[in-house]
Amino acid sequence: MKLPSFRLRIALFSATLAGTALIGFGAVSWFQIYNAKLNRLDTQIINQLMRAVPPPGREPPQFYQEDQWQIYQEMLSRILGANTQTPIALLVFDAEGNKVYESSEVIGDQDLQGLLINKLALTKLIPRIPPRKPSVRLPPPPPSLITESTKTGAWRISTVKFPNAQIAIAVNLQVVDQEMATINNIFLISIPEVLLLIAIGGWLLSGSVLRPINQLTSVIQQVSAKGLDKRIPVEKTDVEFVELIRVFNQMLERLERSFHQASRFSGNAAHELKTPLTILQGELERTLQQVTPGSEVQQRLSYLLDEIHRLGAIIRKLLLLSLADAGQLSLYLVKVNMSEFLFQMLEDMEMLAPDLTVKTNIAKGLIVKGDRDLLMQVLQNLISNAIKYNLADGWITVDAKQSNTSLQVTIVNASEGIKDGDRALIFDRFHRGDPSRNRKIEGIGLGLSLAREIARAHHGELMLNPASEGETSFTLSLPM
């Protein structure tokens, strides 16, 4: 299962939060702009309606003539349309309810005509009541405004009643709609771009925030027997991560101190044991020369001497492993002919295991730079394991070749295979496939671990190849 990315979640959360805010702000702004445009248009319509009809008794003789209302409509087009091709419909009735003027927009749109007439029908003409004082003029009631849609578009309709006339004006909102459509396009283009910038900014910001975590990860990956001296500087770290990094550095210090103590102990112990073992071995060998040949005492002493040899081999391997752990495994580097090494070992193999079938594919002239004795120990360990863990009347295949950058030696033997649980532990120290650890198969479980450490000291690798039925395969890879 793919784990979620904290950095991606931060970027998406930032974009989502900002997107919600921008969309809300855009929607509110759109309605405010639209209402502002309508309010401005309504103010202009009301102003023109208030000036449309003179007070009673002051009408010019030609007030109710069609030409005068046509001139008035043209004036409305210049004022309300702002010199654009905005359709403006005008419908005028006199005091008796007779139609005085009807613009072409009203004639061409029956739905609009019906809306205007119905709107005018809702109001009754104010009867002509002579004012009490000639100087007093009663203001007309405020015009009503409403938006209606027809087949020719949306119209802003306003009607007003005067004592001597009723007027209905309808202004087409196509210009307002076009302006709002332009604003919509601006929002639709700018908001995704802003969200993309915010997402990128969130991604970069989260990367900066996670920089101390990445440093921790990088140092943890380098933690090994040779990398316990790594530390993370805290000088340029954010204050929230200073304590975490300080605790991690303290943990590395404790691990380094404990590891060096354990490494020194194992190395010193192995070194100190070499002297008494050498003395025991010498005394046993001298005593063997003095006892009667074939006696029970000689057999017991021979058994003890074998155990001394076995213990000496364990101490030598432990000493080499402690040096490898401390990064102090010294190598005497010379040019080593691996082809000759392998051919010599195959001659010994024929004497050690005459019943096994040996197949070889060894290229000539395989030269590497390394420690001759240590590389010999690696190959001897692999071949001895191939013999010990082989089947009766089995086989061994030795393949050696080189590529542009490395030399590879693969040793395969017939076997019952390695259990899945043992494959992950095959290079662990003192691990043996036989949990009873009986002496029928020699070994203490240090050979492969030491062989891999020697390969790594040469900047190479020793690997257990993927499982195949009926065989076990190891590959030693060394740089050319």
XYZ file of C-alpha atoms in Angstrom:
480
model
C 0.000 0.000 0.000
C 1.396 3.367 -1.006
C 1.842 5.647 1.986
C 0.380 9.167 1.814
C 2.772 12.070 1.344
C 2.748 14.645 4.146
C 4.274 17.212 1.793
C 1.599 16.592 -0.838
C -1.136 16.844 1.774
C 0.232 20.207 2.942
C 0.241 21.517 -0.636
C -3.275 20.225 -1.337
C -4.587 21.549 1.970
C -3.110 24.981 1.242
C -4.624 24.997 -2.248
C -8.011 23.805 -0.957
C -8.134 26.370 1.826
C -7.044 29.191 -0.460
C -9.382 27.989 -3.203
C -12.361 28.030 -0.853
C -11.488 31.547 0.255
C -10.930 32.763 -3.314
C -14.149 31.229 -4.619
C -16.113 32.748 -1.746
C -14.454 36.116 -2.259
C -15.052 35.896 -6.014
C -18.740 35.045 -5.573
C -19.305 37.905 -3.107
C -17.366 40.315 -5.297
C -19.331 39.250 -8.377
C -22.678 39.922 -6.709
C -21.486 43.218 -5.299
C -20.229 44.363 -8.679
C -23.458 43.242 -10.361
C -25.612 44.989 -7.785
C -23.494 48.119 -8.048
C -23.984 48.207 -11.812
C -27.727 47.689 -11.423
C -27.948 50.414 -8.763
C -26.121 52.846 -10.986
C -28.404 51.994 -13.888
C -31.476 52.305 -11.641
C -30.348 55.751 -10.487
C -29.948 56.916 -14.068
C -33.359 55.501 -15.029
C -35.081 57.191 -12.074
C -33.409 60.510 -12.802
C -34.541 60.443 -16.412
C -38.069 59.402 -15.490
C -38.348 62.264 -13.012
C -37.430 64.662 -15.786
C -39.606 63.077 -18.440
C -42.936 64.777 -17.749
C -43.371 68.501 -16.922
C -45.816 69.468 -14.182
C -49.518 69.784 -15.085
C -50.387 72.958 -16.886
C -46.867 73.452 -18.203
C -46.858 70.882 -20.958
C -45.809 72.292 -24.322
C -48.351 71.874 -27.089
C -46.252 69.201 -28.755
C -45.715 67.195 -25.500
C -47.892 64.307 -26.544
C -46.581 64.156 -30.079
C -44.639 61.079 -31.181
C -41.628 63.041 -32.426
C -40.989 64.479 -29.006
C -40.977 61.013 -27.373
C -38.664 59.711 -30.093
C -36.232 62.512 -29.289
C -36.590 61.621 -25.626
C -35.766 57.977 -26.356
C -32.657 58.995 -28.282
C -31.593 61.044 -25.311
C -32.142 58.018 -23.066
C -29.994 55.913 -25.379
C -27.137 58.406 -25.089
C -27.424 58.684 -21.323
C -28.422 55.175 -20.233
C -26.609 53.331 -22.968
C -23.400 55.317 -22.494
C -23.122 55.729 -26.288
C -23.386 51.961 -26.823
C -25.862 49.967 -28.836
C -27.970 49.214 -25.774
C -31.626 48.577 -26.713
C -34.011 50.833 -24.758
C -37.783 50.305 -24.934
C -40.220 53.146 -24.208
C -44.000 52.951 -23.745
C -46.094 56.072 -22.913
C -49.781 56.478 -22.083
C -51.655 59.754 -21.515
C -53.969 60.567 -18.635
C -56.956 58.952 -20.351
C -55.051 55.687 -20.961
C -54.398 56.259 -24.642
C -51.141 55.014 -26.039
C -49.029 58.032 -26.923
C -45.747 56.395 -27.950
C -44.378 52.887 -28.463
C -40.767 52.280 -29.470
C -39.676 49.724 -32.030
C -38.202 47.492 -29.306
C -41.665 47.188 -27.747
C -43.305 46.489 -31.101
C -40.749 43.801 -31.989
C -41.002 41.929 -28.686
C -44.564 40.952 -27.797
C -43.431 39.461 -24.462
C -41.798 42.733 -23.482
C -44.877 44.662 -24.585
C -47.085 42.497 -22.391
C -44.761 42.965 -19.424
C -44.795 46.740 -19.770
C -48.571 46.920 -20.139
C -49.116 44.612 -17.171
C -46.701 46.649 -15.135
C -48.532 49.868 -16.006
C -51.885 48.257 -15.279
C -50.847 47.754 -11.686
C -50.882 51.483 -11.111
C -53.797 53.888 -11.466
C -53.459 57.379 -12.687
C -53.444 60.013 -10.011
C -56.510 62.219 -10.555
C -55.832 65.788 -11.401
C -56.529 67.599 -8.138
C -55.643 71.251 -8.300
C -53.082 72.110 -5.721
C -54.100 74.284 -2.762
C -51.239 76.630 -3.450
C -49.994 77.256 -6.946
C -46.402 77.241 -5.723
C -46.699 73.809 -4.135
C -45.889 70.820 -6.367
C -46.596 67.317 -5.086
C -43.753 64.948 -6.053
C -44.739 61.843 -8.001
C -44.410 58.477 -6.296
C -41.013 56.790 -6.737
C -40.681 54.533 -9.786
C -40.668 50.748 -9.322
C -37.843 48.659 -10.801
C -37.820 44.986 -11.748
C -35.779 42.638 -13.940
C -37.585 40.396 -16.429
C -36.387 38.135 -19.230
C -37.809 37.707 -22.713
C -36.617 36.107 -25.906
C -34.554 39.232 -26.662
C -32.720 39.111 -23.335
C -32.950 40.407 -19.797
C -34.574 43.835 -19.270
C -34.503 46.262 -16.406
C -38.068 47.627 -16.303
C -39.228 50.793 -14.544
C -42.628 52.467 -14.520
C -43.782 55.769 -13.106
C -47.183 57.476 -12.916
C -47.777 61.159 -13.248
C -51.075 63.091 -13.107
C -50.881 63.612 -16.839
C -49.010 60.485 -18.096
C -47.709 57.014 -17.382
C -44.309 55.936 -18.682
C -42.593 52.523 -18.830
C -38.916 52.236 -19.670
C -37.053 48.960 -20.245
C -33.274 48.901 -20.614
C -31.648 45.787 -22.031
C -28.999 44.354 -19.715
C -26.840 42.847 -22.433
C -24.023 45.337 -21.785
C -24.092 44.582 -18.050
C -24.182 40.855 -18.797
C -21.206 41.201 -21.145
C -19.240 43.076 -18.510
C -20.093 40.451 -15.905
C -19.119 37.695 -18.358
C -15.738 39.402 -18.739
C -15.373 39.457 -14.958
C -16.343 35.751 -14.868
C -13.606 34.946 -17.374
C -11.096 36.897 -15.332
C -12.070 34.915 -12.227
C -12.028 31.594 -14.081
C -8.524 32.274 -15.389
C -6.969 34.009 -12.409
C -8.280 31.751 -9.619
C -6.776 28.476 -11.000
C -3.478 30.270 -11.641
C -3.435 31.633 -8.099
C -4.311 28.179 -6.720
C -1.473 26.631 -8.721
C 0.953 29.216 -7.352
C -0.332 28.575 -3.818
C 0.039 24.799 -4.274
C 3.607 25.250 -5.549
C 4.317 27.622 -2.673
C 2.867 25.120 -0.196
C 4.984 22.354 -1.733
C 8.167 24.436 -1.494
C 7.321 25.681 2.001
C 6.612 22.159 3.261
C 9.901 21.030 1.719
C 11.697 23.747 3.657
C 9.851 22.745 6.832
C 10.751 19.075 6.325
C 14.434 19.816 5.679
C 15.491 18.830 9.244
C 13.563 15.556 8.860
C 15.368 14.884 5.578
C 18.677 15.562 7.318
C 17.726 13.070 10.025
C 16.823 10.503 7.380
C 20.107 11.043 5.536
C 22.160 10.621 8.708
C 20.166 7.572 9.831
C 20.852 5.927 6.461
C 24.582 6.423 7.060
C 24.526 4.996 10.573
C 26.713 1.919 10.588
C 29.798 0.680 12.332
C 31.784 3.265 10.373
C 29.189 6.036 10.478
C 28.382 6.447 14.153
C 30.415 9.668 14.217
C 27.835 11.465 12.061
C 26.115 14.447 13.675
C 23.473 16.921 12.524
C 24.334 20.601 13.060
C 21.685 22.587 14.931
C 22.916 26.094 14.155
C 20.650 26.636 11.132
C 17.758 24.473 12.303
C 14.320 25.814 13.180
C 13.690 26.039 16.903
C 10.880 23.441 16.729
C 13.371 20.768 15.563
C 16.357 21.687 17.739
C 15.344 19.404 20.626
C 14.640 16.473 18.288
C 18.037 16.812 16.597
C 19.818 17.254 19.935
C 18.234 14.037 21.279
C 19.170 12.187 18.088
C 22.780 13.386 18.298
C 22.935 12.299 21.935
C 21.610 8.870 20.947
C 24.362 8.559 18.312
C 26.965 9.507 20.912
C 25.726 6.783 23.269
C 25.663 4.228 20.451
C 29.151 5.186 19.325
C 30.537 4.932 22.870
C 28.824 1.576 23.509
C 29.909 0.171 20.165
C 33.531 1.161 20.647
C 33.488 -0.363 24.117
C 32.039 -3.633 22.803
C 34.446 -3.642 19.869
C 37.449 -3.029 22.106
C 36.246 -5.715 24.501
C 35.852 -8.379 21.815
C 39.165 -7.429 20.214
C 41.032 -7.358 23.516
C 39.410 -10.587 24.653
C 40.321 -12.353 21.429
C 43.844 -10.979 21.585
C 44.318 -11.997 25.225
C 43.020 -15.509 24.575
C 45.553 -16.132 21.830
C 48.476 -16.445 24.249
C 47.015 -19.074 26.635
C 45.647 -21.022 23.664
C 49.069 -21.033 22.050
C 50.587 -22.288 25.298
C 47.921 -25.000 25.633
C 48.441 -26.067 22.038
C 52.210 -26.303 22.523
C 51.904 -28.273 25.745
C 49.396 -30.683 24.230
C 51.581 -31.286 21.185
C 54.639 -31.944 23.365
C 52.661 -34.273 25.654
C 51.355 -36.195 22.638
C 54.927 -36.932 21.614
C 55.616 -38.438 25.050
C 52.593 -40.763 25.452
C 52.306 -44.253 24.136
C 51.044 -44.306 20.522
C 47.503 -45.699 20.191
C 46.747 -45.387 23.893
C 43.535 -43.935 25.307
C 45.500 -40.968 26.670
C 46.728 -40.144 23.176
C 43.162 -40.223 21.832
C 41.969 -37.878 24.540
C 44.849 -35.499 24.015
C 44.221 -35.544 20.256
C 40.601 -34.655 20.856
C 41.619 -31.779 23.145
C 44.100 -30.542 20.539
C 41.365 -30.500 17.901
C 39.217 -28.443 20.212
C 42.124 -26.037 20.793
C 42.496 -25.639 17.015
C 38.764 -25.029 16.694
C 38.812 -22.464 19.499
C 41.808 -20.759 17.907
C 39.935 -20.445 14.602
C 36.977 -18.909 16.430
C 39.250 -16.382 18.149
C 40.951 -15.447 14.875
C 37.569 -14.847 13.218
C 36.265 -12.853 16.162
C 39.374 -10.701 16.089
C 38.949 -10.024 12.364
C 35.258 -9.235 12.848
C 35.983 -6.811 15.682
C 38.547 -5.063 13.478
C 36.016 -4.918 10.626
C 33.342 -3.491 12.916
C 35.724 -0.770 14.070
C 36.753 0.000 10.492
C 40.324 -1.053 11.286
C 40.594 -4.162 9.121
C 43.940 -3.511 7.471
C 44.406 -4.744 3.913
C 47.717 -5.511 2.242
C 46.703 -4.659 -1.313
C 48.455 -6.425 -4.181
C 47.425 -7.654 -7.596
C 45.680 -10.980 -7.132
C 45.054 -13.452 -9.953
C 41.633 -14.835 -9.044
C 41.745 -17.346 -11.920
C 44.810 -19.055 -10.438
C 43.213 -18.994 -6.983
C 40.158 -20.813 -8.215
C 42.066 -23.424 -10.213
C 44.211 -24.237 -7.165
C 41.113 -24.640 -4.997
C 39.491 -26.914 -7.568
C 42.501 -29.250 -7.361
C 42.057 -29.399 -3.574
C 38.312 -29.926 -4.021
C 38.881 -33.091 -6.024
C 40.778 -34.567 -3.067
C 38.334 -33.323 -0.406
C 35.168 -34.389 -2.231
C 35.925 -36.959 -4.933
C 32.270 -37.997 -5.164
C 31.065 -34.541 -6.273
C 30.806 -33.470 -9.887
C 32.568 -30.168 -10.452
C 31.725 -27.885 -13.364
C 33.746 -24.756 -14.071
C 33.467 -21.713 -16.257
C 36.400 -19.569 -15.208
C 37.720 -16.843 -17.440
C 41.481 -16.436 -17.604
C 43.374 -13.406 -16.408
C 40.917 -12.219 -13.768
C 43.031 -9.705 -11.875
C 41.859 -7.654 -8.872
C 43.645 -5.518 -6.328
C 43.142 -6.884 -2.837
C 44.506 -8.702 0.185
C 45.637 -12.127 -1.018
C 45.210 -14.000 2.272
C 41.788 -12.515 3.076
C 40.417 -13.163 -0.416
C 41.710 -16.717 -0.179
C 39.819 -17.094 3.105
C 36.573 -15.886 1.450
C 36.848 -18.353 -1.428
C 37.815 -21.227 0.883
C 34.784 -20.521 3.046
C 32.405 -20.539 0.067
C 33.851 -23.728 -1.405
C 33.965 -25.543 1.949
C 30.300 -24.614 2.544
C 29.421 -25.900 -0.937
C 31.052 -29.226 -0.018
C 29.627 -29.494 3.529
C 26.035 -28.693 2.585
C 25.953 -30.668 -0.673
C 23.853 -33.692 -1.464
C 25.196 -37.211 -1.805
C 26.634 -37.595 -5.308
C 25.854 -33.924 -5.848
C 27.565 -31.258 -7.917
C 29.294 -27.896 -7.662
C 29.500 -25.194 -10.329
C 32.107 -22.418 -10.203
C 31.600 -19.496 -12.552
C 33.994 -16.518 -12.728
C 33.719 -13.596 -15.139
C 34.311 -9.885 -15.320
C 32.351 -6.887 -16.553
C 33.454 -3.338 -17.196
C 33.516 -2.444 -13.506
C 33.513 -5.647 -11.433
C 34.613 -9.255 -11.144
C 31.987 -11.819 -10.149
C 32.579 -15.297 -8.770
C 29.451 -17.450 -8.439
C 29.583 -20.782 -6.597
C 26.498 -23.012 -6.869
C 25.995 -26.391 -5.197
C 23.252 -28.981 -5.124
C 21.321 -28.804 -1.887
C 17.921 -29.095 -0.318
C 17.729 -25.315 -0.385
C 17.772 -22.759 2.399
C 14.558 -22.179 4.304
C 12.928 -18.794 3.879
C 13.356 -18.049 7.565
C 17.091 -18.780 7.380
C 17.782 -16.769 4.215
C 17.438 -13.436 6.013
C 19.765 -14.669 8.794
C 22.368 -16.439 6.687
C 25.020 -13.731 7.268
C 24.274 -13.261 10.984
C 27.063 -14.192 13.352
C 26.825 -17.603 14.998
C 23.765 -18.457 12.907
C 23.521 -22.019 11.676
C 20.749 -23.646 9.722
C 20.776 -26.579 12.130
C 19.289 -25.296 15.429
C 20.666 -28.303 17.327
C 24.249 -27.210 16.402
C 25.483 -30.798 16.224
C 29.062 -31.523 15.248
C 28.253 -33.666 12.193
C 28.661 -30.534 10.076
C 31.642 -28.465 11.098
C 31.292 -24.722 11.595
C 30.318 -22.159 14.156
C 28.369 -19.681 12.012
C 31.080 -17.030 11.619
C 32.457 -17.895 8.189
C 29.871 -16.191 5.974
C 29.664 -13.147 8.226
C 33.439 -12.705 8.098
C 33.519 -13.370 4.340
C 31.002 -10.607 3.722
C 32.936 -8.165 5.924
C 36.112 -8.939 3.959
C 34.265 -8.397 0.666
C 32.918 -5.057 1.881
C 36.365 -4.036 3.099
C 37.417 -4.479 -0.564
C 34.420 -2.280 -1.588
C 32.692 -5.349 -2.941
C 29.770 -7.514 -1.802
C 28.912 -11.124 -1.014
C 25.314 -12.031 -1.800
C 23.016 -15.010 -1.451
C 21.338 -15.338 -4.834
C 17.541 -15.755 -5.179
C 16.258 -19.176 -4.251
C 16.166 -21.894 -6.898
C 14.853 -25.404 -6.422
C 17.524 -27.950 -5.539
C 20.486 -25.566 -5.299
C 22.185 -22.850 -3.262
C 24.108 -20.034 -4.919
C 26.464 -17.305 -3.628
C 28.077 -14.508 -5.677
C 31.223 -12.615 -4.694
C 31.488 -9.264 -6.452
C 34.736 -7.243 -6.380
C 35.578 -3.969 -8.124
C 38.096 -4.269 -10.962
